[in-house]
XYZ file of N, CA and C in Angstrom:
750
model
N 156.527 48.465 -27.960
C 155.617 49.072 -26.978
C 154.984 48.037 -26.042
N 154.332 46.901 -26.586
C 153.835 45.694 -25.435
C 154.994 45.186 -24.767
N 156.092 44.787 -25.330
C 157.257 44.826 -24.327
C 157.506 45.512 -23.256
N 157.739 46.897 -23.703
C 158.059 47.638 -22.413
C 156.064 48.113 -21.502
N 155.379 47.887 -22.569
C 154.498 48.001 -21.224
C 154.043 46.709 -20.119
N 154.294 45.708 -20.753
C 155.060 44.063 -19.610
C 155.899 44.254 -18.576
N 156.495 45.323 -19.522
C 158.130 45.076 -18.450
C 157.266 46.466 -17.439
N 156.748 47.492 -16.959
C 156.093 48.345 -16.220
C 155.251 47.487 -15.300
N 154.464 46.600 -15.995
C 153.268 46.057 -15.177
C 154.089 44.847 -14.211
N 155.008 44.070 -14.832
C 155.958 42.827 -14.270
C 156.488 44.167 -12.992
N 157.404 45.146 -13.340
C 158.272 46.199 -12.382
C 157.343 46.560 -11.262
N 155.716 46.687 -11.145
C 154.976 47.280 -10.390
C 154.572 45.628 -9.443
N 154.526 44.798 -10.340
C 154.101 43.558 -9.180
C 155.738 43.429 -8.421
N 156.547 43.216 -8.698
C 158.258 43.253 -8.142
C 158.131 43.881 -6.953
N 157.769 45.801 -7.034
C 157.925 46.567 -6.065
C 157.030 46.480 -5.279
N 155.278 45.642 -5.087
C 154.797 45.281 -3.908
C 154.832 44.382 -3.522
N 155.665 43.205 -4.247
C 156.219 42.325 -3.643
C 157.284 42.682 -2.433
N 158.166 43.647 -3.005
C 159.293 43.874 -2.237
C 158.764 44.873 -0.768
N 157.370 45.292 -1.539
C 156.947 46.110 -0.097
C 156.664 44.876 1.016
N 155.796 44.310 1.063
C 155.625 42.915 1.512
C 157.012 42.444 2.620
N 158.246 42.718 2.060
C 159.648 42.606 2.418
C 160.187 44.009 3.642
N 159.278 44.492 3.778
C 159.980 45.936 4.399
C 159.141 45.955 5.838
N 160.110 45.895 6.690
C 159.919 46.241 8.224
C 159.810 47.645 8.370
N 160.471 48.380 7.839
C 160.383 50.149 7.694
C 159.200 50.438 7.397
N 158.207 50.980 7.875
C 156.827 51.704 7.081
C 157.448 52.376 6.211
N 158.518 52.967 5.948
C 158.672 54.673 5.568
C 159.104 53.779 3.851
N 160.055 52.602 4.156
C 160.363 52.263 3.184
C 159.609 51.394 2.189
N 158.612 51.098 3.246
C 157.053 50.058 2.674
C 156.587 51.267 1.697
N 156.419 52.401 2.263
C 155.217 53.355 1.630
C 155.837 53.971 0.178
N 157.067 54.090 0.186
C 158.009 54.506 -0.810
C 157.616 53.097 -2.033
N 157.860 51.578 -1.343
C 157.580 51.081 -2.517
C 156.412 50.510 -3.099
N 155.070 51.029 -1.754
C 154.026 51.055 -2.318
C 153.607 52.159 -3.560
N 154.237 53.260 -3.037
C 153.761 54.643 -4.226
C 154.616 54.343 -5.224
N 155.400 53.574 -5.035
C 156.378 53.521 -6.322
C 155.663 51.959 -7.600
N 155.012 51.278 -6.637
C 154.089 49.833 -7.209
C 153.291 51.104 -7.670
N 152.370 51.598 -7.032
C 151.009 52.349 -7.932
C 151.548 53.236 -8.730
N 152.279 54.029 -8.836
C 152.666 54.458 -10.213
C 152.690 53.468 -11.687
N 153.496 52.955 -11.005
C 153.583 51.787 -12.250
C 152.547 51.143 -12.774
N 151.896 50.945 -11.663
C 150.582 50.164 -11.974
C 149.441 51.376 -12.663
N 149.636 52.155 -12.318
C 148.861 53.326 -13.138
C 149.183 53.583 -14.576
N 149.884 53.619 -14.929
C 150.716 54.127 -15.926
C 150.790 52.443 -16.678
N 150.250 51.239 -16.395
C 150.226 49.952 -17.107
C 148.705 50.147 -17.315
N 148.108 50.338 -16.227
C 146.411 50.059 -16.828
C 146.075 51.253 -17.513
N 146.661 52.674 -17.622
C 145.977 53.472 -18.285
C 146.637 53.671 -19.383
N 147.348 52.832 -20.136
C 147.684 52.496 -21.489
C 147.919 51.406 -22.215
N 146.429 50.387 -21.942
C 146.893 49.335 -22.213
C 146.346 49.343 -24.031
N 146.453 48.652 -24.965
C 145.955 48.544 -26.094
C 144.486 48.384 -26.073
N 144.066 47.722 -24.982
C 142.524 47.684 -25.406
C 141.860 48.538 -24.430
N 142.127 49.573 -24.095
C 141.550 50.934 -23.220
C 142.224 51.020 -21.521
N 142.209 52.316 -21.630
C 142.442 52.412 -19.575
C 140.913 51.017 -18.827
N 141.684 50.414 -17.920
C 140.578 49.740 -16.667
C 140.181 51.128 -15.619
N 139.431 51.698 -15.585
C 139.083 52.898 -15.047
C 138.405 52.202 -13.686
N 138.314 50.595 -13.741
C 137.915 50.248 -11.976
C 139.097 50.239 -11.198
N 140.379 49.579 -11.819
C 141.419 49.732 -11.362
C 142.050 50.694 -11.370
N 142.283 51.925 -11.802
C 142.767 52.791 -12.154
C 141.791 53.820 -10.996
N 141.073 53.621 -10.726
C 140.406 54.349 -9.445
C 141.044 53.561 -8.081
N 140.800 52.172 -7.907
C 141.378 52.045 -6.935
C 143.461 52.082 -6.597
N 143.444 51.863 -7.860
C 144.995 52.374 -7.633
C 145.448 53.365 -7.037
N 144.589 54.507 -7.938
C 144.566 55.913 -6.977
C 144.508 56.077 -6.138
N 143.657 55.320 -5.249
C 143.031 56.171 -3.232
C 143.963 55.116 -2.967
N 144.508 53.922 -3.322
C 145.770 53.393 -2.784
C 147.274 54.540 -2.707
N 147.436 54.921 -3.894
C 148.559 55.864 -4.263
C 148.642 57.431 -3.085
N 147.271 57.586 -2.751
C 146.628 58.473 -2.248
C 147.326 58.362 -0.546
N 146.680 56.925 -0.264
C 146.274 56.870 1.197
C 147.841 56.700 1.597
N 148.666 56.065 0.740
C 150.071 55.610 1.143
C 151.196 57.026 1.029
N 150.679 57.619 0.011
C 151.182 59.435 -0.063
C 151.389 60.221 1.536
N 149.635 59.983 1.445
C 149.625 60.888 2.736
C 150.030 59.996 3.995
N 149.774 58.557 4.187
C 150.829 58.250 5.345
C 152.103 58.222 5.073
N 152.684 58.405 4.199
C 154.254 58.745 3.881
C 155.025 60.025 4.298
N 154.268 61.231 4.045
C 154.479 62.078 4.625
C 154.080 62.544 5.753
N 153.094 61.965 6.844
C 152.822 62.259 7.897
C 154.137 61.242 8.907
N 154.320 60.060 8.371
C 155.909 59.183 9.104
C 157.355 60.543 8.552
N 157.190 60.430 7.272
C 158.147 61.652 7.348
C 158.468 62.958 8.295
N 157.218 63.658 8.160
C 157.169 64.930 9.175
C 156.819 64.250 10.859
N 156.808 62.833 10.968
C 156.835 63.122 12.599
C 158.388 62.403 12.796
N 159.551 62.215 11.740
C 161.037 62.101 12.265
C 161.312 63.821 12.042
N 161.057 64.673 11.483
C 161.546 65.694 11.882
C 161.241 66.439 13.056
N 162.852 66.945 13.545
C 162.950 67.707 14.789
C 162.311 68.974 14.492
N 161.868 69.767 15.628
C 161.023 70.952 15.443
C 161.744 72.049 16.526
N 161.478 73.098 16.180
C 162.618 73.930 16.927
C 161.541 74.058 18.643
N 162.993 74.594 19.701
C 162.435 74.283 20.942
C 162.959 75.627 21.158
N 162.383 76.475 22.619
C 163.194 77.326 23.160
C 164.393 76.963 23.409
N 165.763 77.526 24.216
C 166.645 77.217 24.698
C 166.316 76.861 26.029
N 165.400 77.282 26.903
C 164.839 76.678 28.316
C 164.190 75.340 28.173
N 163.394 75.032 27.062
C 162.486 73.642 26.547
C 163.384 72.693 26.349
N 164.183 73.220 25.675
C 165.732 72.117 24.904
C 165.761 71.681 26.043
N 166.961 72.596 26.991
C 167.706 72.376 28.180
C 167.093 71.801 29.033
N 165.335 71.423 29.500
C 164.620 70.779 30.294
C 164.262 69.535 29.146
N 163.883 69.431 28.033
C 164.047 68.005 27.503
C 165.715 67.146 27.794
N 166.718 67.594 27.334
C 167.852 67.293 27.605
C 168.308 66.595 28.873
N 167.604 67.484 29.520
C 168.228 67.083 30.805
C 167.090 66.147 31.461
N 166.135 65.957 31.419
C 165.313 65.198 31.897
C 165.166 64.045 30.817
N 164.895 63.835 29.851
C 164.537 62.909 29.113
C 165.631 62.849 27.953
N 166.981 62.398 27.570
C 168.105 62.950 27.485
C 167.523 62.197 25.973
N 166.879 61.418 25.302
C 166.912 60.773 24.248
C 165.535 60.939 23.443
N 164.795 61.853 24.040
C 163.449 62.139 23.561
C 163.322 62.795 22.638
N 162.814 62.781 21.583
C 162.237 63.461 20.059
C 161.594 64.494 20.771
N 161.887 65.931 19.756
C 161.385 67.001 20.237
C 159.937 67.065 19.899
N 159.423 66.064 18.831
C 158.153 66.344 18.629
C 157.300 65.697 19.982
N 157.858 64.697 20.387
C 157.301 63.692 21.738
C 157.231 64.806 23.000
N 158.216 65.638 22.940
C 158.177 66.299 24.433
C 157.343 67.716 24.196
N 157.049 68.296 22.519
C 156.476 69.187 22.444
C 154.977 68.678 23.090
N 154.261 67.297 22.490
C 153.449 66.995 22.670
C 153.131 66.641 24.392
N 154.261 65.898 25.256
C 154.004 65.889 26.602
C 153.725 66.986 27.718
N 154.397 68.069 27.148
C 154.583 68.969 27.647
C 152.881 70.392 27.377
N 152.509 69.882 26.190
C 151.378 70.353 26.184
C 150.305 69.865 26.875
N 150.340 68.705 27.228
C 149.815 67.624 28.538
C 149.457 67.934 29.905
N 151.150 68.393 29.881
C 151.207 68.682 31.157
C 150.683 69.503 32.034
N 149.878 69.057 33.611
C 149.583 69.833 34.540
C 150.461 71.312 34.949
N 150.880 72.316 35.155
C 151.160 73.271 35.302
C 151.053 73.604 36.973
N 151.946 73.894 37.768
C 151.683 73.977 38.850
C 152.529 75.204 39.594
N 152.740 76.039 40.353
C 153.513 76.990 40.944
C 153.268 76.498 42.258
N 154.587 76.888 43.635
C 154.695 76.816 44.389
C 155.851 78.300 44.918
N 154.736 78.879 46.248
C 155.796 79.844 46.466
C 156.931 79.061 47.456
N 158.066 79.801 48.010
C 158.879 79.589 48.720
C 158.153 79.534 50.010
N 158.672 78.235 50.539
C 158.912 77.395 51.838
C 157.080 76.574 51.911
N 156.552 76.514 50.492
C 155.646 75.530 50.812
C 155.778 74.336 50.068
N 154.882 73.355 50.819
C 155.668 71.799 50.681
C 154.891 71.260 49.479
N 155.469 70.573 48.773
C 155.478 69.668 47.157
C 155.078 68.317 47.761
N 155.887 67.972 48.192
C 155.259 66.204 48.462
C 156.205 66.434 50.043
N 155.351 65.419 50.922
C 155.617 65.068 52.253
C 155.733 63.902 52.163
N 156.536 63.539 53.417
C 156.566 61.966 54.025
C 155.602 61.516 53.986
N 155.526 60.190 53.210
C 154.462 58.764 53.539
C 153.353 59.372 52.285
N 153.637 60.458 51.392
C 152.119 60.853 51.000
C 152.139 59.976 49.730
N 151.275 59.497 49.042
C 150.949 58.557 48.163
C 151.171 59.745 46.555
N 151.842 59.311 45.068
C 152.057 59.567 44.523
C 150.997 59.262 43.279
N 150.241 59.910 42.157
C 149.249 59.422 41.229
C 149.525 59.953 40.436
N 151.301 60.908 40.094
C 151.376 61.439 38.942
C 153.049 61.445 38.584
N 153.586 61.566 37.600
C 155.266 62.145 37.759
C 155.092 63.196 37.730
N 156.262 63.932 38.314
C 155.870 65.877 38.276
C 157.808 65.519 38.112
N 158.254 66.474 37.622
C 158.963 67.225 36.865
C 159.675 68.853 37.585
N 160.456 69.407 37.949
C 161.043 70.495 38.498
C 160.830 71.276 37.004
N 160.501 72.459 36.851
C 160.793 73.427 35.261
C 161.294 74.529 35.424
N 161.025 75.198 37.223
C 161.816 76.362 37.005
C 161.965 76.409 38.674
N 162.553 77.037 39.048
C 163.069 76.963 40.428
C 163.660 76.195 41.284
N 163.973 76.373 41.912
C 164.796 75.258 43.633
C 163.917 74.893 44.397
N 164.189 74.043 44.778
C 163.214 72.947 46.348
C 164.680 72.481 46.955
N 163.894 72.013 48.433
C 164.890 71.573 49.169
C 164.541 70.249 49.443
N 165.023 68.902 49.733
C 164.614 67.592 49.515
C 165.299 66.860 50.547
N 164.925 66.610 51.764
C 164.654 66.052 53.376
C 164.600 64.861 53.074
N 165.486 64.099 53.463
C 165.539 62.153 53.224
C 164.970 61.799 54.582
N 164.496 60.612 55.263
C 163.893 60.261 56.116
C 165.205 60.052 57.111
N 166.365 60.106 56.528
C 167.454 60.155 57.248
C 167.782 61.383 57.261
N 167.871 62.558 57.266
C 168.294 63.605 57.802
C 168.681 64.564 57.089
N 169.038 63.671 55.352
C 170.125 64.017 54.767
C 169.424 65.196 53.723
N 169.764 66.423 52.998
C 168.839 67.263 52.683
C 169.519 67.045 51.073
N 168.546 67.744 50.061
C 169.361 67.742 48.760
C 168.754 68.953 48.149
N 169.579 69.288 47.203
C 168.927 70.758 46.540
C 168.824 70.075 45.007
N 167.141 70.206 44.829
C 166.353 69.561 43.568
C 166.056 71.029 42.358
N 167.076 70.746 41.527
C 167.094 71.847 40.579
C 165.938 71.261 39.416
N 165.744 72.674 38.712
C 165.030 72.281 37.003
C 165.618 70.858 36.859
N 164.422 69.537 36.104
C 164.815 68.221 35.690
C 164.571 67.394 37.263
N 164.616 67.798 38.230
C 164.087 67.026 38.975
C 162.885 66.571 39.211
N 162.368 65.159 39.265
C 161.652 64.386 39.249
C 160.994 63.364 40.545
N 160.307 63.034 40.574
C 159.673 62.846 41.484
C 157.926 61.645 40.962
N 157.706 60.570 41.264
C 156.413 59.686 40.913
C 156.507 58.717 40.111
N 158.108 58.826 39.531
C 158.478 57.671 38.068
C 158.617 55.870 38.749
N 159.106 56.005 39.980
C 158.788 54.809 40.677
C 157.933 53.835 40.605
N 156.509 54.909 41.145
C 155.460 54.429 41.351
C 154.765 54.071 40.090
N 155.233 54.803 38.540
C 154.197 54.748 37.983
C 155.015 53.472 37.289
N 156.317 52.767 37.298
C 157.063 52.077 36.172
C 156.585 50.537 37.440
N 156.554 50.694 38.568
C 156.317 49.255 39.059
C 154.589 49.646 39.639
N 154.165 50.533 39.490
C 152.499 50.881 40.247
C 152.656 49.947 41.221
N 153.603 50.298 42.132
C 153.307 50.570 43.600
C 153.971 51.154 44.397
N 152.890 51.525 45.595
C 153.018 53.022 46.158
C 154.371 52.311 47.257
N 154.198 51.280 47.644
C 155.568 50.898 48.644
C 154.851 51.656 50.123
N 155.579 52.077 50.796
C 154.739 53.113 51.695
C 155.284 54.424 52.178
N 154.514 54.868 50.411
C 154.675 56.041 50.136
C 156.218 57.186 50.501
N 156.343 58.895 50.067
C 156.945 59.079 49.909
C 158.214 58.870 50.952
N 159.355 58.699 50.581
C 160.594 58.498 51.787
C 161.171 59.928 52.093
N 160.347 61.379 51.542
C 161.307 62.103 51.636
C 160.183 63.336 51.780
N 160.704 64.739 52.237
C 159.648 65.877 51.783
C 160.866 67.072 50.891
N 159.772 67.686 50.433
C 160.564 68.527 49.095
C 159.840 69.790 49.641
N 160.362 70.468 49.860
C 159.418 72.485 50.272
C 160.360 72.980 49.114
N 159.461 74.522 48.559
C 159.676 74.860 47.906
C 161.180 75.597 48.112
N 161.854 76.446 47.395
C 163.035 77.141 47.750
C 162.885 78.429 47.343
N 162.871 78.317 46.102
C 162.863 79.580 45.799
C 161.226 79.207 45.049
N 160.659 80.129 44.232
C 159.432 79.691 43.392
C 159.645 78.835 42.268
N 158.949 77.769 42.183
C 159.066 77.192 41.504
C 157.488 76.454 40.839
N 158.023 75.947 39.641
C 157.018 75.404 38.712
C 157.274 74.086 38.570
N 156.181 73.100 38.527
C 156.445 71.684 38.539
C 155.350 71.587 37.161
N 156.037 70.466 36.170
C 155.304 69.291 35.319
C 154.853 68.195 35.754
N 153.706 68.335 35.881
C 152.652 67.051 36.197
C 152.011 65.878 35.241
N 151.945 64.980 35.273
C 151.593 64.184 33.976
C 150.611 62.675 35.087
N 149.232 62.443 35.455
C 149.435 61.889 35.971
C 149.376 60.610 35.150
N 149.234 59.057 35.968
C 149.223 58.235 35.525
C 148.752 57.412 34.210
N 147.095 58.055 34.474
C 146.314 57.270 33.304
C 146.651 58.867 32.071
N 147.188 59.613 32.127
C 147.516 60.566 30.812
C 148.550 59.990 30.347
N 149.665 59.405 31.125
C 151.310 58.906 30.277
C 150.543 57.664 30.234
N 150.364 57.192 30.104
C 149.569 55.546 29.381
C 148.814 55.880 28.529
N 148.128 56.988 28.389
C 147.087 57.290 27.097
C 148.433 58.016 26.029
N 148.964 58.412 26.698
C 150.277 59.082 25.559
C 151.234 57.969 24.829
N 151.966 56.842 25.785
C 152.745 56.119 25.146
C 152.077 54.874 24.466
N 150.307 54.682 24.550
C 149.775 53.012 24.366
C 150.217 53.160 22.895
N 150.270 54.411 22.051
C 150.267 53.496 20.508
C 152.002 54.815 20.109
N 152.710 55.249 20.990
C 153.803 55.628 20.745
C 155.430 54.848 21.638
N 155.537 54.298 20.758
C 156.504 53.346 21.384
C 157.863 54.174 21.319
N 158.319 55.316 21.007
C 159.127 55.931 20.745
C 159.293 56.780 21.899
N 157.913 57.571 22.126
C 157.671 58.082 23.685
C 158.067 57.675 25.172
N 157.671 56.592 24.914
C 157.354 55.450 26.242
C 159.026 55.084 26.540
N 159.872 54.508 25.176
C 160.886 54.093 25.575
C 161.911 55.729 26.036
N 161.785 56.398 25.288
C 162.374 57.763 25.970
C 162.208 58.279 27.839
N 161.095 57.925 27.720
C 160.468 58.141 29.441
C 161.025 57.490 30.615
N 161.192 55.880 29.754
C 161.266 54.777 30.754
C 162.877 54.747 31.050
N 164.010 55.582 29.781
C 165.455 55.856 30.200
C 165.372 57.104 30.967
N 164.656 57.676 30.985
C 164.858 58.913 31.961
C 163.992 58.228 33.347
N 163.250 57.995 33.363
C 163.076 57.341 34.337
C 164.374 56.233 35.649
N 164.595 55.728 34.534
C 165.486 54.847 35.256
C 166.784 55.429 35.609
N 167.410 56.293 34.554
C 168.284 57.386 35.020
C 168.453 58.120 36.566
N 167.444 58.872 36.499
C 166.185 60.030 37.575
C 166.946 58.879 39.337
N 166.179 57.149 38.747
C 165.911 56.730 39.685
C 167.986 56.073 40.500
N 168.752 55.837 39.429
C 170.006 55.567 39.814
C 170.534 56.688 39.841
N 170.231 57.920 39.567
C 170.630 59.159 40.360
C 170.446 59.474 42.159
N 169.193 59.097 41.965
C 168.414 59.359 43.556
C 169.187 58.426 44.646
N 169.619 57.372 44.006
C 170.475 55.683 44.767
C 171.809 56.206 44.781
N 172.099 57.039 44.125
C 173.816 57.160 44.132
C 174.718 56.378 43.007
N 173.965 55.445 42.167
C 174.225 55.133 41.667
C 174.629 55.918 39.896
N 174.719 56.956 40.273
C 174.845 58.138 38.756
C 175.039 59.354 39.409
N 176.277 60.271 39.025
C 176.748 61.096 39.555
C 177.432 62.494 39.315
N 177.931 63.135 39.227
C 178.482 63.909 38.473
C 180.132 63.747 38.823
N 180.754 63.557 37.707
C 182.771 63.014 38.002
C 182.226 62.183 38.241
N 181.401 61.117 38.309
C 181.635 59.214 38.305
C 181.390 59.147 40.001
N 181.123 60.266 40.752
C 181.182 60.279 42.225
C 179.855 60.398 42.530
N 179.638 58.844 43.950
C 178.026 58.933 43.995
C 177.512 59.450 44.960
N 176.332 60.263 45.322
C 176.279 61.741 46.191
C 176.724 61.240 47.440
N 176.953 62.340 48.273
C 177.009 62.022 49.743
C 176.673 63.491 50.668
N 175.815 63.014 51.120
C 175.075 64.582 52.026
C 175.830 64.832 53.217
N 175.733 64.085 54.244
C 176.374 64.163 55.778
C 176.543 65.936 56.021
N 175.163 66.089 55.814
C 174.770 67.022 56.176
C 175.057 68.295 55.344
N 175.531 68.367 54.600
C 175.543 69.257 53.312
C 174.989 68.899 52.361
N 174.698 69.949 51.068
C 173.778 69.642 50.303
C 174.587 69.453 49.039
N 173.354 68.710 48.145
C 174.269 68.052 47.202
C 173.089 68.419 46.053
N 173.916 68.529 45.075
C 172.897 68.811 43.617
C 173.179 67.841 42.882
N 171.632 67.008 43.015
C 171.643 66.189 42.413
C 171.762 65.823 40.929
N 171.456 67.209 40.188
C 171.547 66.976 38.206
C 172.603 68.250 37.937
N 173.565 68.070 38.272
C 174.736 68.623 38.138
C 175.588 68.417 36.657
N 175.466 67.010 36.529
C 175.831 66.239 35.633
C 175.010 66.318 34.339
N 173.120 66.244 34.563
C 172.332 66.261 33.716
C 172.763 67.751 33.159
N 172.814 69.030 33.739
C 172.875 70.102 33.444
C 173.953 70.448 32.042
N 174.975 69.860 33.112
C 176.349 69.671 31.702
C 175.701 68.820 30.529
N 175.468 68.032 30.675
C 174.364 66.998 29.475
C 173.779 68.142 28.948
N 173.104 68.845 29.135
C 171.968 70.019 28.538
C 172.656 70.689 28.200
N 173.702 71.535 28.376
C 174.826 72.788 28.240
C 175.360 72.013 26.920
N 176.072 71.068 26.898
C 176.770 70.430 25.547
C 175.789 70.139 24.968
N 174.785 69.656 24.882
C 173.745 69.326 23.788
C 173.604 70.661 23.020
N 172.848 71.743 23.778
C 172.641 72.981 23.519
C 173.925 73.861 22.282
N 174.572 73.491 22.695
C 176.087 73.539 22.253
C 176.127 73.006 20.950
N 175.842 72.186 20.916
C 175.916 71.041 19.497
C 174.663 71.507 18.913
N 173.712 71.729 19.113
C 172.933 71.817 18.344
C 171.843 70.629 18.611
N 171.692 70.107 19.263
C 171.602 68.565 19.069
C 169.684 68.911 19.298
């Protein structure tokens, strides 16, 4: 019996040693609760009585590492989305955790626009990203060239990834049909990503995406837009992205 209760108390110093060793929280917390067991189960049978000082603090250790174990657990699980929510995470933020966009999206400013009134104008200064969610706009380049901005179109990610305005917008967007825009402004996506690094990096690939779409540089067929006076849909490509995801399950 003192043997194997050595060999419990030796097994419980091992496994917070080895926590000590773990870059994973998830796998730290596993071999922290797995050290306080052991360590529970050594001091509350030792030959000369339970240590009931240690044996308390073991506990709210066993405790506190429990419940952050399962709160890292339940925030990797996916959570179910509409099929419209999916298809606008997908396509806008193509790598984002559904729990991240449930949460942005509850954030988000809410906005309607009827048909043929204007979203952003030439030269006007930007203090938020806004987001397309349901309807068509039409999108006027300072060159002539027009584009049709479906659901997932974006608009302020520029300004907010280098914060600066440059001089201001190069383009105007009027509404098309009715539509709804996601607003998020600046100091809210900085209060969202300062202690979610999972968020932030999801944003900053759709972002940069959004922005080598707008350049021509990302396309739908590998072909980079060209207006000359016809219109061009710009997330053509994202859409199919959303349609096969949807598809998969993903």
């Amino acid at each position: 019996m003192p043997l194997l209760l050595n060999g419990i108390g030796m097994l419980s110093f091992i496994c917070s040693a080895c926590a000590y060793l773990m870059t994973d929280m998830v796998r730290l917390r596993m071999l922290a609760i797995a050290s306080g067991t052991l360590g529970l189960v050594y001091n509350a049978t030792l030959p000369s009585g339970p240590l009931w000082l240690v044996l308390f603090w073991l506990a709210l250790f066993w405790i506190i590492n429990a419940s952050r174990l399962t709160t890292a657990l339940r925030g990797e699980m996916e959570v179910a989305l509409s099929p419209d929510d999916r298809a606008l995470m997908v396509e806008t933020f193509p790598t984002m955790h559904s729990r991240d966009w449930l949460r942005l999206r509850r954030e988000a400013e809410v906005t309607e626009f009827s048909d043929g009134e204007t979203m952003l104008d030439f030269g006007a200064e930007t203090d938020a990203v806004s987001v397309v969610a349901r309807g068509e706009a039409a999108e006027t380049r300072s060159t002539g060239e027009v584009y049709r901005r479906t659901p997932s179109a974006m608009w302020g990610e520029l300004s907010y990834v280098t914060r600066q305005q440059f001089s201001g917008s190069p383009c105007k967007i009027v509404a098309r049909r009715h539509v709804q825009v996601l607003s998020w402004d600046y100091a809210k996506l900085d209060a969202l990503t300062r202690r979610n690094s999972r968020m932030r990096a999801a944003l900053m690939e759709g972002f940069v995406r959004t922005a080598a779409l707008k350049h021509g540089l990302l396309a739908a067929d590998g072909d980079a837009p060209r207006a000359g006076g016809t219109e061009v849909a710009l997330d053509a490509h994202r859409a199919a992205t959303a349609r096969l995801a949807i598809a998969r399950g993903d």
